[in-house]
Short mmCIF file of C-alpha atoms and ligand atoms in Angstrom, two decimals:
data_model
loop_
_atom_site.label_atom_id
_atom_site.label_comp_id
_atom_site.label_asym_id
_atom_site.label_seq_id
_atom_site.Cartn_x
_atom_site.Cartn_y
_atom_site.Cartn_z
CA MET H 289 -16.37 -12.62 6.89
CA SER H 290 -13.63 -12.35 4.30
CA ARG H 291 -10.12 -13.34 5.31
CA GLN H 292 -7.11 -11.09 4.82
CA LEU H 293 -4.16 -12.67 3.01
CA ASN H 294 -0.57 -11.40 3.05
CA VAL H 295 1.25 -10.93 -0.25
CA ARG H 296 5.04 -11.09 -0.50
CA ASN H 297 7.05 -8.91 -2.85
CA PRO H 298 9.42 -11.11 -4.90
CA ARG H 299 12.17 -8.44 -5.10
CA THR H 300 12.24 -7.51 -1.42
CA GLY H 301 10.84 -10.58 0.30
CA LYS H 302 8.63 -8.23 2.31
CA ILE H 303 4.90 -8.49 2.86
CA ASP H 304 3.79 -5.22 1.29
CA PHE H 305 0.30 -5.99 0.01
CA HIS H 306 -2.88 -7.60 1.31
CA ILE H 307 -6.02 -8.95 -0.26
CA ASN H 308 -9.38 -9.85 1.18
CA ALA H 309 -10.28 -13.36 0.09
CA ALA H 310 -13.83 -13.50 -1.24
CA ASP H 311 -16.00 -16.04 0.57
CA ALA H 312 -18.68 -18.28 -0.90
CA ALA H 313 -21.46 -15.75 -0.22
CA GLU H 314 -19.61 -12.95 -2.05
CA ILE H 315 -18.87 -15.25 -4.96
CA GLY H 316 -22.48 -16.35 -5.08
CA GLU H 317 -23.65 -12.74 -5.23
CA ALA H 318 -21.16 -11.86 -7.97
CA ALA H 319 -22.24 -14.97 -9.90
CA ASN H 320 -25.92 -13.97 -9.71
CA ARG H 321 -25.13 -10.46 -10.95
CA LEU H 322 -23.00 -11.76 -13.85
CA ARG H 323 -25.59 -14.37 -14.84
CA LEU H 324 -28.33 -11.76 -15.04
CA ALA H 325 -26.25 -9.55 -17.35
CA GLN H 326 -25.10 -12.51 -19.44
CA ALA H 327 -28.56 -13.04 -20.91
CA GLU H 328 -28.38 -9.66 -22.65
CA TRP H 329 -24.69 -10.10 -23.53
CA ARG H 330 -25.43 -13.49 -25.14
CA ASP H 331 -28.23 -12.02 -27.23
CA ARG H 332 -26.07 -9.27 -28.66
CA SER H 333 -24.49 -9.89 -32.06
CA LEU H 334 -20.90 -11.05 -32.32
CA GLU H 335 -20.11 -7.65 -33.87
CA ASP H 336 -21.50 -5.89 -30.80
CA ARG H 337 -19.53 -8.05 -28.40
CA SER H 338 -16.43 -7.53 -30.56
CA ALA H 339 -16.91 -3.75 -30.36
CA ALA H 340 -17.18 -3.97 -26.56
CA LEU H 341 -13.98 -6.00 -26.38
CA ALA H 342 -12.21 -3.60 -28.75
CA LYS H 343 -13.10 -0.91 -26.22
CA LEU H 344 -11.50 -3.03 -23.51
CA ALA H 345 -8.35 -3.23 -25.66
CA ASN H 346 -8.34 0.59 -25.71
CA THR H 347 -8.88 1.05 -21.98
CA LEU H 348 -6.20 -1.57 -21.27
CA THR H 349 -3.80 0.33 -23.51
CA GLU H 350 -4.61 3.56 -21.65
CA ALA H 351 -4.15 1.84 -18.29
CA LYS H 352 -0.98 0.04 -19.38
CA PRO H 353 1.39 2.08 -17.15
CA GLU H 354 -0.59 1.28 -13.99
CA ILE H 355 -1.25 -2.37 -14.85
CA ALA H 356 2.35 -2.99 -15.91
CA LYS H 357 3.62 -1.36 -12.69
CA ALA H 358 1.40 -3.62 -10.60
CA LEU H 359 2.47 -6.69 -12.58
CA GLU H 360 6.07 -5.63 -12.05
CA ALA H 361 5.52 -5.65 -8.29
CA ASP H 362 3.74 -9.01 -8.61
CA THR H 363 6.49 -10.71 -10.61
CA GLY H 364 9.68 -8.70 -10.06
CA ARG H 365 10.29 -8.26 -13.79
CA ARG H 366 9.62 -5.22 -15.96
CA ARG H 367 9.78 -6.03 -19.66
CA ILE H 368 7.62 -9.16 -19.47
CA ALA H 369 5.13 -7.25 -17.30
CA ALA H 370 4.65 -4.71 -20.11
CA MET H 371 4.55 -7.54 -22.67
CA GLU H 372 1.72 -9.19 -20.74
CA VAL H 373 -0.48 -6.12 -21.22
CA ASP H 374 0.47 -5.79 -24.91
CA GLY H 375 -0.16 -9.51 -25.40
CA VAL H 376 -3.68 -9.31 -24.01
CA VAL H 377 -4.48 -6.32 -26.24
CA GLY H 378 -3.09 -8.21 -29.25
CA SER H 379 -5.05 -11.31 -28.33
CA ILE H 380 -8.32 -9.34 -28.14
CA HIS H 381 -7.76 -8.02 -31.67
CA GLY H 382 -6.72 -11.47 -32.89
CA TRP H 383 -9.87 -13.17 -31.59
CA ILE H 384 -12.10 -10.37 -32.93
CA ALA H 385 -10.65 -10.97 -36.40
CA GLN H 386 -10.93 -14.75 -36.19
CA ALA H 387 -14.23 -15.38 -34.41
CA PRO H 388 -16.63 -14.55 -37.29
CA HIS H 389 -15.12 -17.37 -39.36
CA LEU H 390 -15.25 -20.19 -36.83
CA LEU H 391 -18.88 -21.37 -36.80
CA PRO H 392 -20.87 -23.12 -39.54
CA GLU H 393 -24.24 -21.68 -40.47
CA GLY H 394 -27.45 -22.75 -42.20
CA TRP H 395 -29.45 -25.93 -42.74
CA THR H 396 -28.12 -29.29 -43.86
CA ASP H 397 -30.35 -31.96 -45.40
CA GLY H 398 -30.38 -35.31 -43.60
CA ARG H 399 -28.50 -38.23 -45.19
CA MET H 400 -31.12 -40.90 -44.40
CA ASN H 401 -34.15 -38.73 -44.98
CA PRO H 402 -33.56 -35.48 -46.89
CA ALA H 403 -36.92 -34.14 -45.62
CA ILE H 404 -35.44 -33.93 -42.13
CA ARG H 405 -32.95 -31.08 -42.04
CA HIS H 406 -30.84 -29.78 -39.23
CA ALA H 407 -29.28 -26.48 -38.25
CA PRO H 408 -26.84 -25.79 -35.44
CA GLN H 409 -27.32 -23.30 -32.66
CA PHE H 410 -24.40 -22.31 -30.46
CA VAL H 411 -25.29 -21.73 -26.83
CA PRO H 412 -22.63 -20.21 -24.59
CA TYR H 413 -22.09 -21.38 -21.04
CA ALA H 414 -23.68 -18.63 -18.95
CA LEU H 415 -20.83 -18.15 -16.50
CA VAL H 416 -17.25 -19.30 -16.96
CA GLY H 417 -14.85 -19.34 -14.00
CA VAL H 418 -11.16 -18.76 -14.72
CA ILE H 419 -8.60 -19.73 -12.08
CA SER H 420 -5.06 -18.64 -12.89
CA PRO H 421 -1.52 -19.21 -11.54
CA TRP H 422 1.23 -16.77 -10.52
CA ASN H 423 3.75 -17.14 -13.33
CA PHE H 424 2.00 -14.92 -15.93
CA PRO H 425 -0.75 -13.36 -13.83
CA MET H 426 -2.51 -11.32 -16.49
CA THR H 427 -1.82 -13.43 -19.59
CA LEU H 428 -3.18 -16.57 -17.97
CA SER H 429 -6.18 -14.73 -16.50
CA MET H 430 -7.17 -13.53 -19.98
CA ILE H 431 -6.11 -16.34 -22.32
CA ASP H 432 -9.45 -18.15 -21.93
CA THR H 433 -11.45 -15.11 -20.82
CA ILE H 434 -11.27 -13.30 -24.18
CA PRO H 435 -12.71 -16.10 -26.34
CA ALA H 436 -15.28 -16.93 -23.61
CA LEU H 437 -16.55 -13.34 -23.58
CA LEU H 438 -16.66 -13.21 -27.39
CA ALA H 439 -18.63 -16.46 -27.38
CA GLY H 440 -21.25 -14.77 -25.17
CA CYS H 441 -20.31 -16.07 -21.72
CA ALA H 442 -19.86 -13.95 -18.61
CA VAL H 443 -16.55 -14.55 -16.83
CA MET H 444 -15.38 -14.51 -13.23
CA ILE H 445 -11.58 -14.58 -12.81
CA LYS H 446 -9.74 -15.65 -9.67
CA PRO H 447 -6.06 -14.80 -9.99
CA SER H 448 -3.36 -16.38 -7.86
CA GLU H 449 -3.09 -15.07 -4.31
CA VAL H 450 0.68 -14.90 -4.93
CA THR H 451 0.34 -12.20 -7.64
CA PRO H 452 -2.90 -10.26 -7.10
CA ARG H 453 -1.76 -6.63 -7.44
CA PHE H 454 -2.59 -6.24 -11.13
CA ALA H 455 -6.28 -6.89 -10.47
CA ALA H 456 -7.18 -3.40 -9.17
CA PRO H 457 -5.92 -1.36 -12.16
CA PHE H 458 -7.21 -4.10 -14.46
CA LEU H 459 -10.69 -3.86 -12.91
CA SER H 460 -10.64 -0.08 -13.50
CA ALA H 461 -9.94 -0.73 -17.19
CA ILE H 462 -12.80 -3.25 -17.31
CA GLU H 463 -15.11 -0.68 -15.75
CA ALA H 464 -13.96 2.07 -18.14
CA ALA H 465 -14.80 -0.25 -21.05
CA GLY H 466 -18.32 -0.77 -19.65
CA LEU H 467 -17.76 -4.51 -19.24
CA SER H 468 -18.05 -4.94 -15.46
CA ASP H 469 -21.52 -6.46 -15.78
CA VAL H 470 -20.10 -9.49 -17.56
CA LEU H 471 -16.48 -9.64 -16.41
CA THR H 472 -15.17 -9.44 -12.88
CA ILE H 473 -12.24 -10.48 -10.73
CA VAL H 474 -12.49 -12.02 -7.28
CA GLN H 475 -9.45 -12.23 -5.05
CA GLY H 476 -8.50 -15.16 -2.87
CA ASP H 477 -6.67 -18.44 -2.44
CA GLY H 478 -7.54 -22.08 -2.91
CA ALA H 479 -10.67 -21.87 -0.76
CA THR H 480 -11.93 -19.02 -2.94
CA GLY H 481 -11.13 -21.04 -6.06
CA ALA H 482 -13.03 -24.01 -4.69
CA ALA H 483 -16.03 -21.76 -3.91
CA LEU H 484 -15.92 -20.33 -7.42
CA ILE H 485 -16.29 -23.81 -8.89
CA GLU H 486 -19.54 -24.11 -6.94
CA SER H 487 -20.98 -21.03 -8.69
CA VAL H 488 -19.99 -21.29 -12.36
CA ASP H 489 -21.14 -23.34 -15.38
CA ALA H 490 -17.68 -24.19 -16.72
CA VAL H 491 -14.21 -23.79 -15.29
CA CYS H 492 -10.91 -22.96 -16.98
CA PHE H 493 -8.00 -23.78 -14.73
CA THR H 494 -4.30 -23.15 -15.26
CA GLY H 495 -2.00 -24.43 -12.53
CA SER H 496 -0.40 -27.49 -11.02
CA VAL H 497 -1.45 -31.11 -11.49
CA ALA H 498 -2.19 -31.48 -7.76
CA THR H 499 -4.66 -28.59 -7.76
CA GLY H 500 -5.96 -29.59 -11.19
CA ARG H 501 -7.09 -32.92 -9.74
CA LYS H 502 -9.09 -31.09 -7.05
CA VAL H 503 -10.61 -28.74 -9.63
CA ALA H 504 -11.55 -31.71 -11.82
CA ALA H 505 -13.18 -33.47 -8.86
CA GLY H 506 -15.12 -30.33 -7.89
CA ALA H 507 -16.30 -29.84 -11.46
CA ALA H 508 -17.25 -33.51 -11.78
CA ALA H 509 -19.39 -33.31 -8.64
CA ARG H 510 -21.30 -30.43 -10.24
CA MET H 511 -21.24 -32.08 -13.69
CA ILE H 512 -19.71 -28.98 -15.32
CA PRO H 513 -16.82 -29.07 -17.80
CA ALA H 514 -13.29 -28.40 -16.55
CA PHE H 515 -10.68 -27.20 -19.05
CA LEU H 516 -7.38 -27.95 -17.36
CA GLU H 517 -3.95 -26.63 -18.40
CA LEU H 518 -1.43 -28.12 -16.00
CA GLY H 519 2.26 -28.70 -15.53
CA GLY H 520 4.91 -30.05 -17.86
CA LYS H 521 8.35 -31.64 -18.04
CA ASP H 522 9.14 -30.66 -21.60
CA PRO H 523 12.04 -32.46 -23.31
CA LEU H 524 14.35 -31.01 -25.95
CA ILE H 525 16.09 -33.51 -28.24
CA VAL H 526 19.20 -32.26 -30.03
CA LEU H 527 20.54 -34.44 -32.84
CA ALA H 528 24.24 -34.60 -33.69
CA ASP H 529 23.77 -32.73 -36.97
CA ALA H 530 22.09 -29.72 -35.31
CA ASP H 531 23.67 -26.28 -35.55
CA VAL H 532 25.19 -25.99 -32.09
CA GLU H 533 24.91 -22.18 -31.91
CA GLN H 534 21.24 -22.17 -32.79
CA ALA H 535 20.45 -25.20 -30.66
CA THR H 536 22.12 -23.71 -27.56
CA ASN H 537 20.39 -20.35 -28.15
CA ALA H 538 17.02 -22.10 -28.30
CA ALA H 539 17.83 -24.36 -25.33
CA LEU H 540 18.84 -21.43 -23.15
CA ARG H 541 15.92 -19.19 -24.07
CA GLY H 542 13.44 -22.08 -23.90
CA SER H 543 14.69 -23.08 -20.44
CA VAL H 544 15.39 -19.85 -18.59
CA LEU H 545 13.11 -17.19 -20.07
CA SER H 546 10.93 -15.88 -17.23
CA THR H 547 13.41 -17.59 -14.90
CA GLY H 548 12.04 -20.91 -16.12
CA GLN H 549 8.70 -20.12 -14.48
CA ALA H 550 6.70 -21.12 -17.54
CA CYS H 551 4.70 -24.27 -18.15
CA GLN H 552 6.25 -24.72 -21.60
CA SER H 553 9.84 -24.33 -20.35
CA ILE H 554 12.33 -26.92 -21.50
CA GLU H 555 13.01 -29.06 -18.42
CA ARG H 556 15.05 -31.94 -19.88
CA ILE H 557 17.69 -31.77 -22.61
CA TYR H 558 18.83 -34.88 -24.49
CA VAL H 559 21.85 -34.40 -26.77
CA GLN H 560 23.23 -36.99 -29.19
CA GLN H 561 26.64 -38.13 -27.94
CA PRO H 562 28.92 -36.75 -30.71
CA LEU H 563 27.63 -33.22 -30.01
CA LEU H 564 27.30 -33.48 -26.22
CA GLU H 565 30.64 -31.97 -25.10
CA ARG H 566 30.49 -29.07 -27.57
CA PHE H 567 26.82 -28.42 -26.73
CA LEU H 568 27.54 -28.34 -22.99
CA GLN H 569 30.52 -26.03 -23.47
CA ARG H 570 28.52 -23.45 -25.48
CA LEU H 571 25.47 -23.76 -23.22
CA VAL H 572 27.58 -23.12 -20.12
CA GLU H 573 29.24 -20.09 -21.76
CA LYS H 574 25.90 -18.60 -22.75
CA ALA H 575 24.23 -19.44 -19.44
CA GLY H 576 27.10 -17.84 -17.54
CA ALA H 577 26.64 -14.61 -19.51
CA ALA H 578 22.99 -14.19 -18.49
CA ARG H 579 22.48 -11.40 -15.92
CA LEU H 580 20.13 -11.06 -12.98
CA ASN H 581 17.76 -8.09 -13.14
CA TRP H 582 19.17 -7.06 -9.76
CA PRO H 583 19.81 -4.46 -8.42
CA ASP H 584 18.64 -2.62 -11.54
CA ILE H 585 15.34 -3.94 -12.86
CA THR H 586 15.98 -2.29 -16.23
CA VAL H 587 18.87 -4.63 -17.14
CA GLY H 588 19.38 -8.38 -17.25
CA GLU H 589 17.47 -11.45 -18.34
CA ILE H 590 16.78 -13.29 -15.10
CA GLY H 591 14.12 -12.07 -12.68
CA PRO H 592 13.56 -13.23 -9.12
CA ILE H 593 11.84 -16.45 -8.13
CA ILE H 594 8.27 -15.17 -7.80
CA PHE H 595 6.94 -17.66 -5.26
CA ASP H 596 9.39 -18.22 -2.39
CA ARG H 597 8.27 -21.83 -1.84
CA GLN H 598 9.38 -22.62 -5.39
CA ALA H 599 12.99 -21.89 -4.36
CA ALA H 600 12.92 -24.86 -2.00
CA ILE H 601 11.83 -27.14 -4.88
CA LEU H 602 14.67 -25.87 -7.11
CA GLU H 603 17.19 -26.40 -4.31
CA ASP H 604 15.85 -29.89 -3.65
CA HIS H 605 16.16 -30.89 -7.33
CA ILE H 606 19.72 -29.54 -7.55
CA THR H 607 20.76 -31.27 -4.30
CA ASP H 608 19.18 -34.55 -5.38
CA ALA H 609 21.07 -34.39 -8.69
CA ARG H 610 24.38 -33.57 -6.95
CA ASN H 611 23.92 -36.34 -4.37
CA ASN H 612 23.35 -38.84 -7.15
CA GLY H 613 26.47 -38.01 -9.11
CA ALA H 614 25.46 -35.17 -11.45
CA ARG H 615 27.79 -32.20 -12.02
CA VAL H 616 26.58 -28.60 -11.73
CA LEU H 617 28.58 -26.77 -14.40
CA THR H 618 27.29 -23.25 -13.74
CA GLY H 619 24.76 -21.63 -11.39
CA GLY H 620 23.27 -23.99 -8.84
CA GLU H 621 22.96 -21.77 -5.77
CA ILE H 622 19.88 -19.85 -4.68
CA GLU H 623 21.08 -16.27 -4.12
CA THR H 624 19.46 -13.73 -1.82
CA HIS H 625 19.64 -10.10 -2.89
CA GLY H 626 17.72 -7.37 -1.13
CA GLY H 627 15.40 -9.99 0.40
CA GLY H 628 14.43 -11.55 -2.96
CA LEU H 629 15.53 -14.98 -4.18
CA TRP H 630 17.32 -15.58 -7.48
CA LEU H 631 18.85 -18.55 -9.29
CA ARG H 632 21.27 -18.00 -12.17
CA PRO H 633 20.86 -20.26 -15.23
CA THR H 634 22.01 -23.62 -13.99
CA VAL H 635 23.48 -26.31 -16.26
CA ILE H 636 23.64 -29.82 -14.82
CA ALA H 637 25.50 -32.60 -16.66
CA ASP H 638 25.67 -36.35 -16.04
CA VAL H 639 22.04 -36.52 -14.95
CA THR H 640 20.12 -39.77 -15.12
CA GLN H 641 16.48 -40.31 -15.96
CA ASP H 642 15.54 -41.28 -12.39
CA MET H 643 16.65 -37.99 -10.79
CA LYS H 644 14.00 -35.55 -9.55
CA VAL H 645 15.29 -32.95 -11.98
CA MET H 646 14.35 -35.30 -14.85
CA ARG H 647 11.03 -36.54 -13.46
CA GLU H 648 9.27 -33.79 -11.46
CA GLU H 649 8.32 -30.33 -12.66
CA THR H 650 11.17 -28.01 -11.61
CA PHE H 651 9.75 -24.64 -12.79
CA GLY H 652 13.07 -22.81 -12.64
CA PRO H 653 16.09 -21.85 -14.81
CA ILE H 654 17.66 -25.29 -14.72
CA MET H 655 19.02 -27.13 -17.74
CA ALA H 656 19.56 -30.80 -17.01
CA VAL H 657 21.51 -32.35 -19.90
CA MET H 658 21.87 -36.04 -20.73
CA GLY H 659 23.46 -37.83 -23.69
CA PHE H 660 21.83 -40.39 -25.98
CA SER H 661 23.14 -42.63 -28.71
CA ASP H 662 20.40 -43.09 -31.30
CA GLU H 663 17.00 -41.70 -32.24
CA GLU H 664 15.13 -44.64 -30.74
CA GLU H 665 16.69 -43.95 -27.38
CA ALA H 666 15.94 -40.22 -27.65
CA VAL H 667 12.25 -40.83 -28.38
CA ARG H 668 12.03 -43.38 -25.56
CA LEU H 669 13.62 -40.99 -23.03
CA ALA H 670 11.51 -38.01 -24.14
CA ASN H 671 8.29 -40.02 -23.80
CA ASP H 672 9.31 -41.51 -20.45
CA THR H 673 7.33 -38.99 -18.37
CA GLU H 674 3.92 -38.54 -16.77
CA TYR H 675 3.57 -35.21 -18.56
CA GLY H 676 2.75 -34.35 -22.16
CA LEU H 677 2.46 -30.59 -22.45
CA SER H 678 4.98 -29.84 -25.19
CA ALA H 679 8.44 -30.75 -26.47
CA ALA H 680 11.14 -29.65 -28.91
CA VAL H 681 13.47 -31.25 -31.43
CA PHE H 682 16.57 -29.67 -32.98
CA ALA H 683 18.17 -31.30 -36.03
CA GLY H 684 20.18 -30.47 -39.14
CA SER H 685 16.94 -30.13 -41.10
CA ILE H 686 13.30 -29.49 -40.30
CA GLU H 687 12.46 -32.83 -42.00
CA ARG H 688 14.67 -34.82 -39.59
CA ALA H 689 13.27 -32.88 -36.63
CA GLU H 690 9.73 -33.47 -37.90
CA ALA H 691 10.24 -37.23 -38.17
CA ILE H 692 11.10 -37.35 -34.47
CA GLY H 693 8.52 -34.74 -33.45
CA ARG H 694 5.75 -36.95 -34.87
CA ARG H 695 6.73 -39.66 -32.38
CA ILE H 696 6.72 -37.47 -29.26
CA ASP H 697 3.75 -37.94 -26.96
CA ALA H 698 2.94 -34.28 -26.28
CA GLY H 699 0.45 -31.68 -27.43
CA ALA H 700 2.89 -29.42 -29.28
CA VAL H 701 6.40 -29.99 -30.59
CA SER H 702 8.68 -27.10 -31.59
CA LEU H 703 10.93 -28.01 -34.51
CA ASN H 704 14.37 -26.35 -34.70
CA ASP H 705 13.42 -24.03 -31.87
CA ALA H 706 12.05 -24.47 -28.35
CA ALA H 707 8.96 -23.43 -26.40
CA LEU H 708 7.29 -21.97 -29.49
CA THR H 709 3.84 -22.24 -27.92
CA ALA H 710 4.78 -19.17 -25.86
CA LEU H 711 5.22 -17.17 -29.06
CA PHE H 712 2.62 -18.71 -31.38
CA HIS H 713 -1.00 -19.16 -30.32
CA GLU H 714 -2.70 -20.09 -33.58
CA ALA H 715 -2.27 -23.86 -33.58
CA GLU H 716 -4.75 -26.10 -31.80
CA LYS H 717 -3.09 -28.35 -29.24
CA HIS H 718 -4.25 -30.64 -26.47
CA SER H 719 -2.35 -31.23 -23.26
CA PHE H 720 -1.47 -34.93 -23.20
CA LYS H 721 -1.26 -37.19 -20.14
CA LEU H 722 -1.17 -35.38 -16.77
CA SER H 723 -0.62 -32.00 -18.45
CA GLY H 724 -4.30 -31.31 -18.90
CA LEU H 725 -7.82 -32.08 -19.97
CA GLY H 726 -10.45 -30.49 -22.19
CA GLY H 727 -10.36 -28.94 -25.66
CA SER H 728 -7.53 -26.88 -27.06
CA ARG H 729 -7.26 -23.35 -25.66
CA MET H 730 -5.37 -22.25 -28.76
CA GLY H 731 -6.68 -22.01 -32.32
CA PRO H 732 -10.36 -22.21 -33.36
CA ALA H 733 -11.28 -24.69 -30.60
CA GLY H 734 -10.23 -22.09 -28.04
CA PHE H 735 -13.37 -20.18 -29.01
CA GLN H 736 -15.65 -23.03 -30.05
CA ARG H 737 -15.31 -24.89 -26.74
CA PHE H 738 -17.31 -22.20 -24.91
CA LEU H 739 -20.34 -22.86 -27.13
CA ARG H 740 -22.56 -25.85 -26.58
CA ARG H 741 -23.96 -27.32 -29.79
CA LYS H 742 -27.70 -27.42 -29.95
CA ALA H 743 -29.35 -29.07 -32.94
CA LEU H 744 -32.54 -27.71 -34.47
CA ILE H 745 -34.03 -30.61 -36.42
CA ALA H 746 -36.90 -29.81 -38.79
CA ASN H 747 -39.14 -32.20 -40.67
CA THR H 748 -40.21 -30.61 -43.95
CA GLY H 749 -42.33 -33.69 -44.73
CA ALA H 750 -45.13 -35.40 -42.80
CA PRO H 751 -44.36 -36.80 -39.30
CA ALA H 752 -44.30 -40.60 -39.25
CA PRO H 753 -47.39 -42.14 -37.59
CA LEU H 754 -46.93 -44.66 -34.77
CA GLY H 755 -48.19 -47.34 -37.09
CA ALA H 756 -45.06 -47.03 -39.20
CA PHE H 757 -43.25 -48.82 -36.31
CA ALA H 758 -45.92 -51.45 -35.63
CA GLU H 759 -44.63 -55.03 -35.31
CA ASP H 760 -46.82 -56.02 -38.23
CA ALA H 761 -46.13 -52.95 -40.39
CA VAL H 762 -45.08 -53.78 -43.92
P1 LIG L 182 -1.47 -23.86 -8.23
O1 LIG L 182 -2.11 -25.08 -8.74
O2 LIG L 182 -0.83 -23.88 -6.91
O3 LIG L 182 -2.51 -22.66 -8.18
C1 LIG L 182 -3.22 -22.23 -9.34
C2 LIG L 182 -4.49 -21.52 -8.92
O4 LIG L 182 -5.37 -22.45 -8.29
C3 LIG L 182 -4.29 -20.38 -7.92
O5 LIG L 182 -5.13 -19.31 -8.30
C4 LIG L 182 -4.77 -21.00 -6.61
O6 LIG L 182 -5.26 -20.05 -5.69
C5 LIG L 182 -5.89 -21.88 -7.09
N1 LIG L 182 -6.25 -22.99 -6.20
C6 LIG L 182 -5.51 -23.60 -5.25
N2 LIG L 182 -6.22 -24.60 -4.67
C7 LIG L 182 -7.43 -24.63 -5.27
C8 LIG L 182 -8.58 -25.45 -5.12
N3 LIG L 182 -8.63 -26.45 -4.23
N4 LIG L 182 -9.65 -25.22 -5.92
C9 LIG L 182 -9.62 -24.23 -6.84
N5 LIG L 182 -8.54 -23.41 -7.04
C10 LIG L 182 -7.46 -23.62 -6.25
O7 LIG L 182 -0.43 -23.44 -9.37
P2 LIG L 182 0.66 -22.29 -9.31
O8 LIG L 182 1.75 -22.72 -8.40
O9 LIG L 182 0.01 -20.97 -9.10
O10 LIG L 182 1.20 -22.27 -10.82
C11 LIG L 182 2.26 -23.05 -11.27
C12 LIG L 182 1.76 -24.26 -12.03
O11 LIG L 182 0.95 -23.86 -13.11
C13 LIG L 182 2.86 -25.09 -12.64
O12 LIG L 182 2.60 -26.45 -12.43
C14 LIG L 182 2.76 -24.77 -14.11
O13 LIG L 182 3.27 -25.75 -14.97
C15 LIG L 182 1.31 -24.57 -14.28
N6 LIG L 182 1.02 -23.80 -15.49
C16 LIG L 182 0.44 -24.42 -16.57
C17 LIG L 182 0.21 -23.71 -17.74
C18 LIG L 182 -0.41 -24.37 -18.96
O14 LIG L 182 -0.87 -23.68 -19.86
N7 LIG L 182 -0.45 -25.68 -19.05
C19 LIG L 182 0.55 -22.37 -17.80
C20 LIG L 182 1.14 -21.78 -16.71
C21 LIG L 182 1.36 -22.49 -15.53
#
């Protein structure tokens, strides 16, 4: 019996949607169906699979109004909802263009014995499970799905139970493209996600570290790979010779875009002392000018807090900072409008490294700013974290920023900007420390990791007889 789950609307606070959580039996049936179809999908040429995905790009474009509307209800924001659909369409075309160039072909002679040659074969995992979070419901459901499908896998997606509305119009577009045999969406919560891990051959998970640990354990028990993209506590280092206008623009956008509900959001800002006062002054001015997208969703930069329980975490981090001597220079109060929860861009000064706002993932529009004296101290503070998703450095020149960026223990470092991994998907990057596990989801590895390498090893000469290994062989 499937369970019904209530879904809250982030703009009204009302329960206005329900989903039926798929149980293990339903997931098992879907997995069998997908696996059967995958054999044919795998045997098609890359060109054929590319053509099928190009069709999906078309049906998604046609269904954009309905999908974007559903995503808007899921997330309480309009422009980013539309951008999510456009981004997926763009990503399909990008992977179609790139994929034919990513795999080596042909035979290679052996080094030790040239008569023994080898050729690679690339064998896709039959069924990939994708478990996604609520902050970018469609983007993060498709980011691994597209290369997995192109590689020849079938895919089962389980979106977050917090933002499930986009799935129905999205499924219609999948059906219209003729792809439902190899791509489906199952609805549900953590129990559904756990059941999905029992049915797939590889799992791609985007979400929190706490859940990531459970996913990793479930995958380990089944001995299947888990590609984990988890939380972050990204630092931004601003050197004294940085352009303060550009640095504050990047800091604000990198911290509060999507209301800070992005894994690659800047969560800690370290500014070299001579620039600190001026930086704070301009950051506060710019933060204060940002508008809520309430009551009119067509204006403003700051959407509602999507997941109501997140508001309690933001409040806790702000209170902890205040209680320990930090100063909130702007923002700082959770506001209720029309039943939804909002937080204006919040600048906090005089923070210390031991505060929650500097140690735990905040996932909101909060800019905690701390001064430093020299580059050694900046690198030490930036690396003093359990996370290693990404980071940013702003300096008077790219060369100075690069010198520091090379010393930061994180998978991607934006130089003279912030959070560039949200805008640029071509560079391979790992998630360091607690921020993740598995190959890069971006760049060539994002496709290659769905293909197991199989070696075909051919002896063009005569097989060696057993006697060649006899103790008394000469
Ligand atoms: P979450 O971990 O609570 O949930 C993520 C998904 O896991 C949901 O679909 C949920 O239903 C499912 N789930 C819950 N328990 C499960 C279980 N036991 N087994 C299998 N699946 C289970 O994360 P969230 O709150 O939805 O998302 C926010 C988090 O995601 C933040 O920590 C953020 O940093 C992270 N995130 C990371 C990236 C990245 O690329 N590194 C991108 C976006 C978000």
